[in-house]
mmCIF file with all atom_site columns, C-alpha atoms in Angstrom:
data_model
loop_
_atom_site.group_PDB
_atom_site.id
_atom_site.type_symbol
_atom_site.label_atom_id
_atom_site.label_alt_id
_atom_site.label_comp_id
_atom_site.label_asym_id
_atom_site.label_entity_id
_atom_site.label_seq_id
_atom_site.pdbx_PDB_ins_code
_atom_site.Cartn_x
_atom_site.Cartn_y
_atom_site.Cartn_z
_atom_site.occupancy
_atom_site.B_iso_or_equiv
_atom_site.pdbx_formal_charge
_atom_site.auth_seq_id
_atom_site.auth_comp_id
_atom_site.auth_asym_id
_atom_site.auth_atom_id
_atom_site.pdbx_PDB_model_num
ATOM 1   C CA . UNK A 1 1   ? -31.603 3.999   7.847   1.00 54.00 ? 21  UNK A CA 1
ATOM 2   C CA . UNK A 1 2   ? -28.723 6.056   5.768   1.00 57.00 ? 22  UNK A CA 1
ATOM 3   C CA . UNK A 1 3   ? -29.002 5.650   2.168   1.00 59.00 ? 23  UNK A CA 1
ATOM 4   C CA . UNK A 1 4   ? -25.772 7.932   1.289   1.00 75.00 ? 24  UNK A CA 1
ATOM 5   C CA . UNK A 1 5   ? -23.369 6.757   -1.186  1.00 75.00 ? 25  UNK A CA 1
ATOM 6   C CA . UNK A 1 6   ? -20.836 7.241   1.568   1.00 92.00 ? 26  UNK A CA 1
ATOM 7   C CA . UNK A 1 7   ? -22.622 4.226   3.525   1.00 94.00 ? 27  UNK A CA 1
ATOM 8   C CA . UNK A 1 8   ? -22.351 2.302   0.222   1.00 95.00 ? 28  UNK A CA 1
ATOM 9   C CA . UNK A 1 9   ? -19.332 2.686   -0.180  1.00 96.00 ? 29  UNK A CA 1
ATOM 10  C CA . UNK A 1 10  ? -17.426 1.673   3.750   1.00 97.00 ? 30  UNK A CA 1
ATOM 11  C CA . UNK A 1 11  ? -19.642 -1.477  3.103   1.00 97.00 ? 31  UNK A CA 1
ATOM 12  C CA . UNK A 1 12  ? -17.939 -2.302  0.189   1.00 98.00 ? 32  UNK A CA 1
ATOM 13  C CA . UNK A 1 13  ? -14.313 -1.057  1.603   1.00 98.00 ? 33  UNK A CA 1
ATOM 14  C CA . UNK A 1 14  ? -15.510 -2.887  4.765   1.00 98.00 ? 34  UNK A CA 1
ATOM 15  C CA . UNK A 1 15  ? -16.014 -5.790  3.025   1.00 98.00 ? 35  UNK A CA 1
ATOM 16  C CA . UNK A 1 16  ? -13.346 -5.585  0.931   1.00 98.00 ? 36  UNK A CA 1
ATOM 17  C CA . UNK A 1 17  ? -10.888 -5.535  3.481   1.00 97.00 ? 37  UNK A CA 1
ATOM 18  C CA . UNK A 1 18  ? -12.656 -8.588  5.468   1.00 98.00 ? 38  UNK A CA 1
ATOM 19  C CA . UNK A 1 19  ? -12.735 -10.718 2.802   1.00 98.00 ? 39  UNK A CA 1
ATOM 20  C CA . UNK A 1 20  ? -9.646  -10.534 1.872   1.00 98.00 ? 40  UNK A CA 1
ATOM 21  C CA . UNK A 1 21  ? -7.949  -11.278 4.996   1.00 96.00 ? 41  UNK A CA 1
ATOM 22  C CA . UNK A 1 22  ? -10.416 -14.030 6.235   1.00 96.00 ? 42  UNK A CA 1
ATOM 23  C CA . UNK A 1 23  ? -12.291 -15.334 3.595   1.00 97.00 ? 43  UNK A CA 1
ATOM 24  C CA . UNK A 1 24  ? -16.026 -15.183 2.423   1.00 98.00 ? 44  UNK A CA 1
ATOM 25  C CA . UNK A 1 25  ? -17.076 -17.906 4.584   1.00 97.00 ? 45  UNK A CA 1
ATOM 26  C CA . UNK A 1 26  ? -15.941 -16.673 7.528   1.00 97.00 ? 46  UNK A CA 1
ATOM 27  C CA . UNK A 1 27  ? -17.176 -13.023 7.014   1.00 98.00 ? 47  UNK A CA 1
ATOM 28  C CA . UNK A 1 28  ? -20.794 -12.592 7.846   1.00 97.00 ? 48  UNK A CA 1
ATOM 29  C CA . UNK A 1 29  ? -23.401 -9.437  7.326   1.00 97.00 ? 49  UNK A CA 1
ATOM 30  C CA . UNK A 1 30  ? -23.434 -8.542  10.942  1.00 97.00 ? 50  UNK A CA 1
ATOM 31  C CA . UNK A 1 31  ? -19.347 -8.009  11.165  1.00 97.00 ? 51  UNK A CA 1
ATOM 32  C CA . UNK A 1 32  ? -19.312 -5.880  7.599   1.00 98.00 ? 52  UNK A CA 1
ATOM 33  C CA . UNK A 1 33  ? -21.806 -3.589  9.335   1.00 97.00 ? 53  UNK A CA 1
ATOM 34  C CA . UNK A 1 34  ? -19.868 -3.372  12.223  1.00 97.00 ? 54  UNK A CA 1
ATOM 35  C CA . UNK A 1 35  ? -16.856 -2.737  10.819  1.00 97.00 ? 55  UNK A CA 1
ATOM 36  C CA . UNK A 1 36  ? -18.369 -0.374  8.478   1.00 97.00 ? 56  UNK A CA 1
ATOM 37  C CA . UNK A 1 37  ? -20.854 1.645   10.984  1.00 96.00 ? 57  UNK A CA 1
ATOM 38  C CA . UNK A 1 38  ? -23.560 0.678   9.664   1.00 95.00 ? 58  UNK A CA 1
ATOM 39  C CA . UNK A 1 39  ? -26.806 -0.431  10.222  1.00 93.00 ? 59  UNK A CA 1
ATOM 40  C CA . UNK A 1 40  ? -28.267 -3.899  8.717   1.00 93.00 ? 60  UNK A CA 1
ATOM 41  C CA . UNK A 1 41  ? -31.203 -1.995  7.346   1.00 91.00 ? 61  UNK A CA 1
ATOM 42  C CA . UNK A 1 42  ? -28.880 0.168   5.447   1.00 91.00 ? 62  UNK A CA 1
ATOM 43  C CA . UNK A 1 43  ? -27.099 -3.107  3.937   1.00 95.00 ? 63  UNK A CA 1
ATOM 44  C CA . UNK A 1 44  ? -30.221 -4.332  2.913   1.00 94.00 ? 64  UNK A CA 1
ATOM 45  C CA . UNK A 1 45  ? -31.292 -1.194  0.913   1.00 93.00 ? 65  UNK A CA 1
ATOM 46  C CA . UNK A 1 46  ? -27.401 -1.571  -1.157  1.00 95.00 ? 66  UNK A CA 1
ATOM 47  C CA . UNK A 1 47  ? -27.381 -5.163  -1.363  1.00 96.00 ? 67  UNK A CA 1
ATOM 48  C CA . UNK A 1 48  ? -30.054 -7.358  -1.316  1.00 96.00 ? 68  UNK A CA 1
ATOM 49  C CA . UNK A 1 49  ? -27.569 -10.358 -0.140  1.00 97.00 ? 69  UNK A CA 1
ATOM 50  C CA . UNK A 1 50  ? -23.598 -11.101 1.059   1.00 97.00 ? 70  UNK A CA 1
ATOM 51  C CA . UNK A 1 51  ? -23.372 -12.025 -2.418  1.00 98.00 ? 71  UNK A CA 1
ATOM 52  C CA . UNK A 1 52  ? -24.229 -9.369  -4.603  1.00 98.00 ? 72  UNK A CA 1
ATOM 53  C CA . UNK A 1 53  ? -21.959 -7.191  -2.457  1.00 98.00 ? 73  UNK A CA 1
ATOM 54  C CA . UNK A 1 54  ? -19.392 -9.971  -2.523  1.00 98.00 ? 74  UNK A CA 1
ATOM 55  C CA . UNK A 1 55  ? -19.314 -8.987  -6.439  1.00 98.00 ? 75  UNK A CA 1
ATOM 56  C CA . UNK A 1 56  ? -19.565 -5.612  -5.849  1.00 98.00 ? 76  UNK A CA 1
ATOM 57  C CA . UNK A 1 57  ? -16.855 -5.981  -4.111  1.00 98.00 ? 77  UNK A CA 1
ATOM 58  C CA . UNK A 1 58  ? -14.898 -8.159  -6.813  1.00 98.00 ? 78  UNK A CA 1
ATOM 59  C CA . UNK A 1 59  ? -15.390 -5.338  -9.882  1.00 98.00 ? 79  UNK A CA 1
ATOM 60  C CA . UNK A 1 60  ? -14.369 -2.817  -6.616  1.00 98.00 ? 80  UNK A CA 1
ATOM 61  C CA . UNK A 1 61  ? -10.882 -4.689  -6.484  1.00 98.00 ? 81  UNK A CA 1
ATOM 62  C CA . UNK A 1 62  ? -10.308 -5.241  -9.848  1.00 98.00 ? 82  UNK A CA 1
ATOM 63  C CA . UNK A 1 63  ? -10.646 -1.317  -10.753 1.00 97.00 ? 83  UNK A CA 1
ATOM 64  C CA . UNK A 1 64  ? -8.345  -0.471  -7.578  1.00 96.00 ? 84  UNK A CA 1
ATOM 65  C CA . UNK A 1 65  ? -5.883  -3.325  -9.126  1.00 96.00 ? 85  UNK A CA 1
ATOM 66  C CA . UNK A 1 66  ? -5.676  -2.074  -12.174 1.00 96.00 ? 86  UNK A CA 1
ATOM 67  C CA . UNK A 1 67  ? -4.711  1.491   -11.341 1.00 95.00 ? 87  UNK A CA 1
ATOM 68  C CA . UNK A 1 68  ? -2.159  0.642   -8.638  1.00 93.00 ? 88  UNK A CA 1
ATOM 69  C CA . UNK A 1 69  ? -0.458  -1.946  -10.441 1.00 95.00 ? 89  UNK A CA 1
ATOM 70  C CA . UNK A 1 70  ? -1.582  -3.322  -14.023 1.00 96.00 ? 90  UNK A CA 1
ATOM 71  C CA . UNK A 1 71  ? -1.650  -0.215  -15.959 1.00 96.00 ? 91  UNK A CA 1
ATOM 72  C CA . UNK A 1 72  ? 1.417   1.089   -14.353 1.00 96.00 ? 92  UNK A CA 1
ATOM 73  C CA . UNK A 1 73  ? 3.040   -2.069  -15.185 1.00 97.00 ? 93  UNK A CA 1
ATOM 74  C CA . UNK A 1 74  ? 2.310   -2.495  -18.533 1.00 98.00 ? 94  UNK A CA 1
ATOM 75  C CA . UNK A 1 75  ? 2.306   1.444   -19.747 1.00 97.00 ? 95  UNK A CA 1
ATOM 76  C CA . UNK A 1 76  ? 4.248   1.696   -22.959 1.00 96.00 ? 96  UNK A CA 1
ATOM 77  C CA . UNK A 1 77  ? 7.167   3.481   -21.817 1.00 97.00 ? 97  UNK A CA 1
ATOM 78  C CA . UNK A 1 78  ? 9.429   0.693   -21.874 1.00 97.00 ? 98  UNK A CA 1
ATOM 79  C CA . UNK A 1 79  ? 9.555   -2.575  -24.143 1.00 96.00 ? 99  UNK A CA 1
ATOM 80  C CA . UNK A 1 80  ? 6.796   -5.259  -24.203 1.00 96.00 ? 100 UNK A CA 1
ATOM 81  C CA . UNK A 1 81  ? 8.774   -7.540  -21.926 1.00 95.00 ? 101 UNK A CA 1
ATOM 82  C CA . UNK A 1 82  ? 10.176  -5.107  -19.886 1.00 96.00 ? 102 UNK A CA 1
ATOM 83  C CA . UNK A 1 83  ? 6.838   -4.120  -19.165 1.00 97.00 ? 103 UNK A CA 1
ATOM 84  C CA . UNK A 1 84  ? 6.402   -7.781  -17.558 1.00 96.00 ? 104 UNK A CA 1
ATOM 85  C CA . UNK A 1 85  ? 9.051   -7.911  -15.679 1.00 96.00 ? 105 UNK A CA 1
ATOM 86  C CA . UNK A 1 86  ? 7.791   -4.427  -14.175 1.00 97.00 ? 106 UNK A CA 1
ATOM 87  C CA . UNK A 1 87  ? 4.390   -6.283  -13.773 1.00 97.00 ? 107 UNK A CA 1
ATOM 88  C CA . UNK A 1 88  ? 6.426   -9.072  -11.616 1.00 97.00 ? 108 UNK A CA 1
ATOM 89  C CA . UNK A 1 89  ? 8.350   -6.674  -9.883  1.00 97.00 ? 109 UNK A CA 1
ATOM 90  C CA . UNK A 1 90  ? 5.442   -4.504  -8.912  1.00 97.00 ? 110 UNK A CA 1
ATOM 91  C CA . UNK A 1 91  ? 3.097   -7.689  -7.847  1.00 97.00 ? 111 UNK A CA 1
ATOM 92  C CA . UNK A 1 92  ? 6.161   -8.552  -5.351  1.00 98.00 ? 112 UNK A CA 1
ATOM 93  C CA . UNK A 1 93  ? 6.108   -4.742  -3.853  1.00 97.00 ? 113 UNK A CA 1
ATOM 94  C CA . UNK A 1 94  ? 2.290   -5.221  -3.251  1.00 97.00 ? 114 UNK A CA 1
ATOM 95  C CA . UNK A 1 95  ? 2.721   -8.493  -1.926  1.00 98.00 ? 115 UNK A CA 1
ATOM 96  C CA . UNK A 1 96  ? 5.779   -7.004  0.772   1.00 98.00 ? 116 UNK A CA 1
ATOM 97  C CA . UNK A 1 97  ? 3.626   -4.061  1.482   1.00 97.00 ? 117 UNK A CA 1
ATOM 98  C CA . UNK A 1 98  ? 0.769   -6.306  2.428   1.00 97.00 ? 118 UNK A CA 1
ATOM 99  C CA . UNK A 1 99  ? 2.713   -8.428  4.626   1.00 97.00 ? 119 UNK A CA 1
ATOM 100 C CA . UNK A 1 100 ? 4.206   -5.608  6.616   1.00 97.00 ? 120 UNK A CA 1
ATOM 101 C CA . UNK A 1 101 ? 0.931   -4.347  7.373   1.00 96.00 ? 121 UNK A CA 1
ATOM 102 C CA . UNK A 1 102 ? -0.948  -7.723  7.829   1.00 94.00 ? 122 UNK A CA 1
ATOM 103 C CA . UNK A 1 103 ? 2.013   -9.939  9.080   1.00 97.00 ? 123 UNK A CA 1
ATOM 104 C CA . UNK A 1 104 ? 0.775   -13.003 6.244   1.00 97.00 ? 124 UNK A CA 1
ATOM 105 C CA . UNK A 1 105 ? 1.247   -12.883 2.413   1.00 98.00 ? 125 UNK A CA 1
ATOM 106 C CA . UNK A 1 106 ? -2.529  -12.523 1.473   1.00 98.00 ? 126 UNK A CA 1
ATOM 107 C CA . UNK A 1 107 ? -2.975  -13.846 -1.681  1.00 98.00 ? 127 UNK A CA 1
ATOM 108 C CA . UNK A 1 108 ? -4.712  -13.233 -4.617  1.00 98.00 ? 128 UNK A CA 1
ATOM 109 C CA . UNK A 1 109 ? -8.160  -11.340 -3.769  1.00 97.00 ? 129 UNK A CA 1
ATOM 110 C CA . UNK A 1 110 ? -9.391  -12.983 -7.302  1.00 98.00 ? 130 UNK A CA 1
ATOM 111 C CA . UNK A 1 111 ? -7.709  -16.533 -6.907  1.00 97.00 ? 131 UNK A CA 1
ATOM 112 C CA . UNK A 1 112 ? -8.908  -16.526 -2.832  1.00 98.00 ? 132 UNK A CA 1
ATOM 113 C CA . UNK A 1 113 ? -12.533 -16.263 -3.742  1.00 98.00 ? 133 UNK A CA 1
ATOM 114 C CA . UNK A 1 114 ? -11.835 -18.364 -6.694  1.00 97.00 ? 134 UNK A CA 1
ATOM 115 C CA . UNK A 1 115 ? -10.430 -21.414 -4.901  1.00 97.00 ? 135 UNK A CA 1
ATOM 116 C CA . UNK A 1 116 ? -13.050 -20.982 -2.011  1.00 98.00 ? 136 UNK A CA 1
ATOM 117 C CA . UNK A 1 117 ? -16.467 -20.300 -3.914  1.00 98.00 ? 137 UNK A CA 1
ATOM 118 C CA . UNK A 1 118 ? -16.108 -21.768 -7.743  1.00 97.00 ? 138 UNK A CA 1
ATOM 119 C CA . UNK A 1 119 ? -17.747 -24.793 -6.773  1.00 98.00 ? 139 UNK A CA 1
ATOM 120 C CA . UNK A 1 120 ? -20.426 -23.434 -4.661  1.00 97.00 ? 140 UNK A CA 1
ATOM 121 C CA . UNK A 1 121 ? -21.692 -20.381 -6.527  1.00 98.00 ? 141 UNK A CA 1
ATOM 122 C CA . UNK A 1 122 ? -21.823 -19.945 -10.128 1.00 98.00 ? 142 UNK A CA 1
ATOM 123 C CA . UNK A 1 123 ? -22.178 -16.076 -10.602 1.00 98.00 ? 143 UNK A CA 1
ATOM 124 C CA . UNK A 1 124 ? -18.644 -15.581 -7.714  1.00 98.00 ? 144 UNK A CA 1
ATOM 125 C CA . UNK A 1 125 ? -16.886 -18.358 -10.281 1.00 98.00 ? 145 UNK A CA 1
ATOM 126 C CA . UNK A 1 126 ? -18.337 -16.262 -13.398 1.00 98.00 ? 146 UNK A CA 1
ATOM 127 C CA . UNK A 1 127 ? -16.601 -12.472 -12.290 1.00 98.00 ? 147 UNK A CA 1
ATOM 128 C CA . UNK A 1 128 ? -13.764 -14.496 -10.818 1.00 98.00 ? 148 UNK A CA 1
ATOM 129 C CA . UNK A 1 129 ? -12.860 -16.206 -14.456 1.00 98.00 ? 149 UNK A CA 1
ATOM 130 C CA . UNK A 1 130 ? -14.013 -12.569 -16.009 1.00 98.00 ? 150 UNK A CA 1
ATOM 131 C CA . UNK A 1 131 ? -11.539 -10.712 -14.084 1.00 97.00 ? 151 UNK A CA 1
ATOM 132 C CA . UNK A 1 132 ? -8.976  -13.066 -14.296 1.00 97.00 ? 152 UNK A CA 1
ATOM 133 C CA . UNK A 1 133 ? -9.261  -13.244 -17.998 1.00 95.00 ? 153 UNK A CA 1
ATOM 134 C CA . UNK A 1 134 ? -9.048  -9.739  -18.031 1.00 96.00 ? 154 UNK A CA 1
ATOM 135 C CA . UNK A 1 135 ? -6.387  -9.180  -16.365 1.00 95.00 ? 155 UNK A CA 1
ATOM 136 C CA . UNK A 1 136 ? -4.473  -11.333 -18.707 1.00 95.00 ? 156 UNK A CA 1
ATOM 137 C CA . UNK A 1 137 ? -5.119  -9.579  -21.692 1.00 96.00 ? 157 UNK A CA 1
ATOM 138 C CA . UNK A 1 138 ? -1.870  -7.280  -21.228 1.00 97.00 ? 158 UNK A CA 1
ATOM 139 C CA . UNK A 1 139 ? 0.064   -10.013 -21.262 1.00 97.00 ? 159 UNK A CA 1
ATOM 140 C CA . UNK A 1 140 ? -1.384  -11.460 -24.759 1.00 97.00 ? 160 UNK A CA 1
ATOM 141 C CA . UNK A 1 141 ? -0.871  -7.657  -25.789 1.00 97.00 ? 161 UNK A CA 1
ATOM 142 C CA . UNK A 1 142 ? 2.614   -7.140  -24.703 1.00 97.00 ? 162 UNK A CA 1
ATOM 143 C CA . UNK A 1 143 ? 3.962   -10.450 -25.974 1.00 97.00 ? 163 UNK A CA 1
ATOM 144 C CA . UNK A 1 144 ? 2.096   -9.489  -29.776 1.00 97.00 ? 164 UNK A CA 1
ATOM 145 C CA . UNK A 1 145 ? 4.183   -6.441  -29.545 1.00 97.00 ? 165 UNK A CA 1
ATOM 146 C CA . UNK A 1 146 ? 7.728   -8.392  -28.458 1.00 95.00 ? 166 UNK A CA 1
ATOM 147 C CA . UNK A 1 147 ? 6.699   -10.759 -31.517 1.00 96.00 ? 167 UNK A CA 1
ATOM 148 C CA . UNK A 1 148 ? 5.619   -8.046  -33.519 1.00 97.00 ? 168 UNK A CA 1
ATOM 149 C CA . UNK A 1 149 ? 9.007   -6.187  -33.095 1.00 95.00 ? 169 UNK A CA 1
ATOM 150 C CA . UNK A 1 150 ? 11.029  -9.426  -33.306 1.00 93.00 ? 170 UNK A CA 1
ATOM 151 C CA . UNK A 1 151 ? 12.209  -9.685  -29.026 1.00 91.00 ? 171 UNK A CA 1
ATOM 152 C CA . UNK A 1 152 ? 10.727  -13.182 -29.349 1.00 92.00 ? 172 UNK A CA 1
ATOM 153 C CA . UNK A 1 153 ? 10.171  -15.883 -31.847 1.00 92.00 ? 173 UNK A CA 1
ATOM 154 C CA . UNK A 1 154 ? 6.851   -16.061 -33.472 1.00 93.00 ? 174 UNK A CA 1
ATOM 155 C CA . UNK A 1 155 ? 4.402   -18.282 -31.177 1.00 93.00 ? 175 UNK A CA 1
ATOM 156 C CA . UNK A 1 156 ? 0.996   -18.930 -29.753 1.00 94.00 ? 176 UNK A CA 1
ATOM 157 C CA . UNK A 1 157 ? 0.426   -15.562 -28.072 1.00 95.00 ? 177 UNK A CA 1
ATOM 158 C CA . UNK A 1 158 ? -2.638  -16.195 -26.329 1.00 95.00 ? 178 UNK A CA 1
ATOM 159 C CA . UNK A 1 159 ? -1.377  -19.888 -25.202 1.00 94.00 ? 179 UNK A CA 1
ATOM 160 C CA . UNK A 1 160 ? 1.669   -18.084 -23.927 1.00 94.00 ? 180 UNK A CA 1
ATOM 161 C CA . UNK A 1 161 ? -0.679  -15.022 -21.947 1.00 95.00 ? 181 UNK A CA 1
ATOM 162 C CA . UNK A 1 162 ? -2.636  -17.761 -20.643 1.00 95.00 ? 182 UNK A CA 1
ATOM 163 C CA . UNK A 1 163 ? 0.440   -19.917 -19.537 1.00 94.00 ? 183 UNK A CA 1
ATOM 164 C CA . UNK A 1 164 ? 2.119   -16.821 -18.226 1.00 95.00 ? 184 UNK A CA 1
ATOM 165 C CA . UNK A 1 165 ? -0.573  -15.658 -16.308 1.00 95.00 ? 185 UNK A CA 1
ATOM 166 C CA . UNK A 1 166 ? -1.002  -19.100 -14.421 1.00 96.00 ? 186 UNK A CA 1
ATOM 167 C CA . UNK A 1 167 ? 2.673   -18.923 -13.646 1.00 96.00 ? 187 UNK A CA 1
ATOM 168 C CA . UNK A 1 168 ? 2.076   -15.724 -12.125 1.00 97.00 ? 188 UNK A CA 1
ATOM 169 C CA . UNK A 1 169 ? -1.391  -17.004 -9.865  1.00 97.00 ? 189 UNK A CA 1
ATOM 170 C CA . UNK A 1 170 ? 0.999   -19.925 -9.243  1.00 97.00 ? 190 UNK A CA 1
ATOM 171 C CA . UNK A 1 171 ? 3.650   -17.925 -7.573  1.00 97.00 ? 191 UNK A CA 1
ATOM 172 C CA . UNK A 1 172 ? 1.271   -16.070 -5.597  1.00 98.00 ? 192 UNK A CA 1
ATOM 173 C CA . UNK A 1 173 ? -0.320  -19.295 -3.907  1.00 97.00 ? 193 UNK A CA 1
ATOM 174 C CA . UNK A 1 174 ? 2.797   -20.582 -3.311  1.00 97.00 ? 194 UNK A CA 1
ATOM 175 C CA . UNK A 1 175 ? 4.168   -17.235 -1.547  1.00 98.00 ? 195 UNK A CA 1
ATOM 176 C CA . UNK A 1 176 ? 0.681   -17.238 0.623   1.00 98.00 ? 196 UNK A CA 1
ATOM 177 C CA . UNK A 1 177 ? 1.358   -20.852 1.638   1.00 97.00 ? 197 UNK A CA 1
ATOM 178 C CA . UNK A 1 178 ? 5.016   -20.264 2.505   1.00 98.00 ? 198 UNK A CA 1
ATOM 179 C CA . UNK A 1 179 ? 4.158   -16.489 3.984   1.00 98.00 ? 199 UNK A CA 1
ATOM 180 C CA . UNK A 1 180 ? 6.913   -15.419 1.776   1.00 98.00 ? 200 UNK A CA 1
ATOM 181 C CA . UNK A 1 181 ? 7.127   -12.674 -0.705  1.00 98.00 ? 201 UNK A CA 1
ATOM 182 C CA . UNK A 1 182 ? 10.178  -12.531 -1.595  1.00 97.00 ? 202 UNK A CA 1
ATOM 183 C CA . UNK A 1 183 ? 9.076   -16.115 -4.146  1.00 97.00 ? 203 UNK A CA 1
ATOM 184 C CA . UNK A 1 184 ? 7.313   -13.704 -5.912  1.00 97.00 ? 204 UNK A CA 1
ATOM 185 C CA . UNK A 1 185 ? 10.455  -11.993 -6.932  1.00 96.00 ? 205 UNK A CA 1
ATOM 186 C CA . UNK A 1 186 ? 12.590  -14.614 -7.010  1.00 95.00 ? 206 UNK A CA 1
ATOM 187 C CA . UNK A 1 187 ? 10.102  -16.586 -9.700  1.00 96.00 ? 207 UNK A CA 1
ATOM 188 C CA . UNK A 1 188 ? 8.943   -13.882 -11.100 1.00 94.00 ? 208 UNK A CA 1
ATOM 189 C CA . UNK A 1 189 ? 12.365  -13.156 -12.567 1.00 91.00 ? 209 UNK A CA 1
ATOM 190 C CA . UNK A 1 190 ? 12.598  -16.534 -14.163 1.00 92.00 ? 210 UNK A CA 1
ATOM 191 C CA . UNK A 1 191 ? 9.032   -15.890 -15.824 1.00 92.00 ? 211 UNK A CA 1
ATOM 192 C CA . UNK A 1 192 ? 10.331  -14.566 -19.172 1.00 87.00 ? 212 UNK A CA 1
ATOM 193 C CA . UNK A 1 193 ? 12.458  -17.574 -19.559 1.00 87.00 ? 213 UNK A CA 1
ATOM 194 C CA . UNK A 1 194 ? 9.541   -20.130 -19.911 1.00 84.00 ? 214 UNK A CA 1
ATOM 195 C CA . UNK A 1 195 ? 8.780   -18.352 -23.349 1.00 80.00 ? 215 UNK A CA 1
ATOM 196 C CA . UNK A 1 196 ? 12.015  -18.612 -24.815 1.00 69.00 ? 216 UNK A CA 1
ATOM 197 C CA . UNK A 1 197 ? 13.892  -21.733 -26.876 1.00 57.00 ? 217 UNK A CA 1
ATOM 198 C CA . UNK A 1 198 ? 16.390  -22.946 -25.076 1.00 48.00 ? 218 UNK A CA 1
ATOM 199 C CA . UNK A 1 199 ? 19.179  -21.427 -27.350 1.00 46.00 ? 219 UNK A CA 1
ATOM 200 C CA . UNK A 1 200 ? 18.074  -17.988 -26.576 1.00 46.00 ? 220 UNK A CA 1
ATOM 201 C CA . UNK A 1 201 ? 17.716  -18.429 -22.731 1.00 47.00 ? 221 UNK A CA 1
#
């Protein structure tokens, strides 16, 4: 049996990448072992179940995520709302990316396993809503900042994060259903403009 951290970790990459272009379902222990190299014995002593490395493999995701695109997108060298529209701008580049290696618009990792396991396990629907709510707390910061500094109106900042980032899981399902990207950048340049009045539009 290898114990190395190396073995932990192509499980979780192996799993990662199986997941998310299948679904959890469809992925069992046997092909993440296979995929990986690995012996079942060796999953077993990592994960005592597909579903504690399922959220393994969730906070995995969410860490990669983050570096390659949210904290890129929203570092403070530009405006707050620039910063958003790099956020949309970058999501759209991932999405491209993973079609021209894949062939299919993937999704959200987080919204997939949302959509396919919140009503049938309750700690997959916990990190899910965790993550996701993380992930939309630099969009609550950013817009404090624009109303802060006067780029928008005074408003419901977390109502707007909130709205904003269901706009932006929106878009994504609808460019997986479709199989088109290029939605992402089309819609996500028309994001900004559900915050505004309509006399500054």
């Amino acid at each position: 049996m290898d114990t190395s951290i190396d073995t932990r970790q192509r499980l979780l990459d192996s799993a990662q990448a199986l997941i998310y272009t299948s679904s959890y379902h469809q992925v069992g222990v046997q092909q993440i072992c296979d995929h990986a190299g690995v012996r079942k014995g060796s999953f077993y002593h990592f994960f005592p179940s597909k579903q504690k490395l399922a959220l393994a493999v969730l906070d995995q995701t969410y860490a990669l995520m983050q570096d390659a695109l949210t904290n890129k997108a929203f570092a403070p060298d530009l405006p707050p709302l620039a910063r958003i529209e790099r956020f949309f701008t970058s999501l759209y580049d991932f999405h491209k990316q993973v079609k021209l290696s894949n062939g299919y618009v993937l999704g959200c990792p987080f919204g997939n396993m949302g959509c396919e396991m919140s009503t049938q396990d309750e700690a997959l629907r916990s990190k899910v809503d965790d993550i996701l709510s993380a992930t939309e707390a630099p969009f609550a910061a950013a817009l404090d900042e624009a109303v802060a500094t006067g780029e928008l109106p005074v408003m419901d900042t977390a109502a707007a994060a909130c709205a904003l980032f269901a706009y932006t899981e929106g878009i994504v399902l609808y460019a997986k259903t479709r199989n088109d990207p290029e939605l992402i950048r089309d819609l996500g340049k028309r994001a900004l403009q559900l915050l505004l009045p309509a006399d500054l539009q």
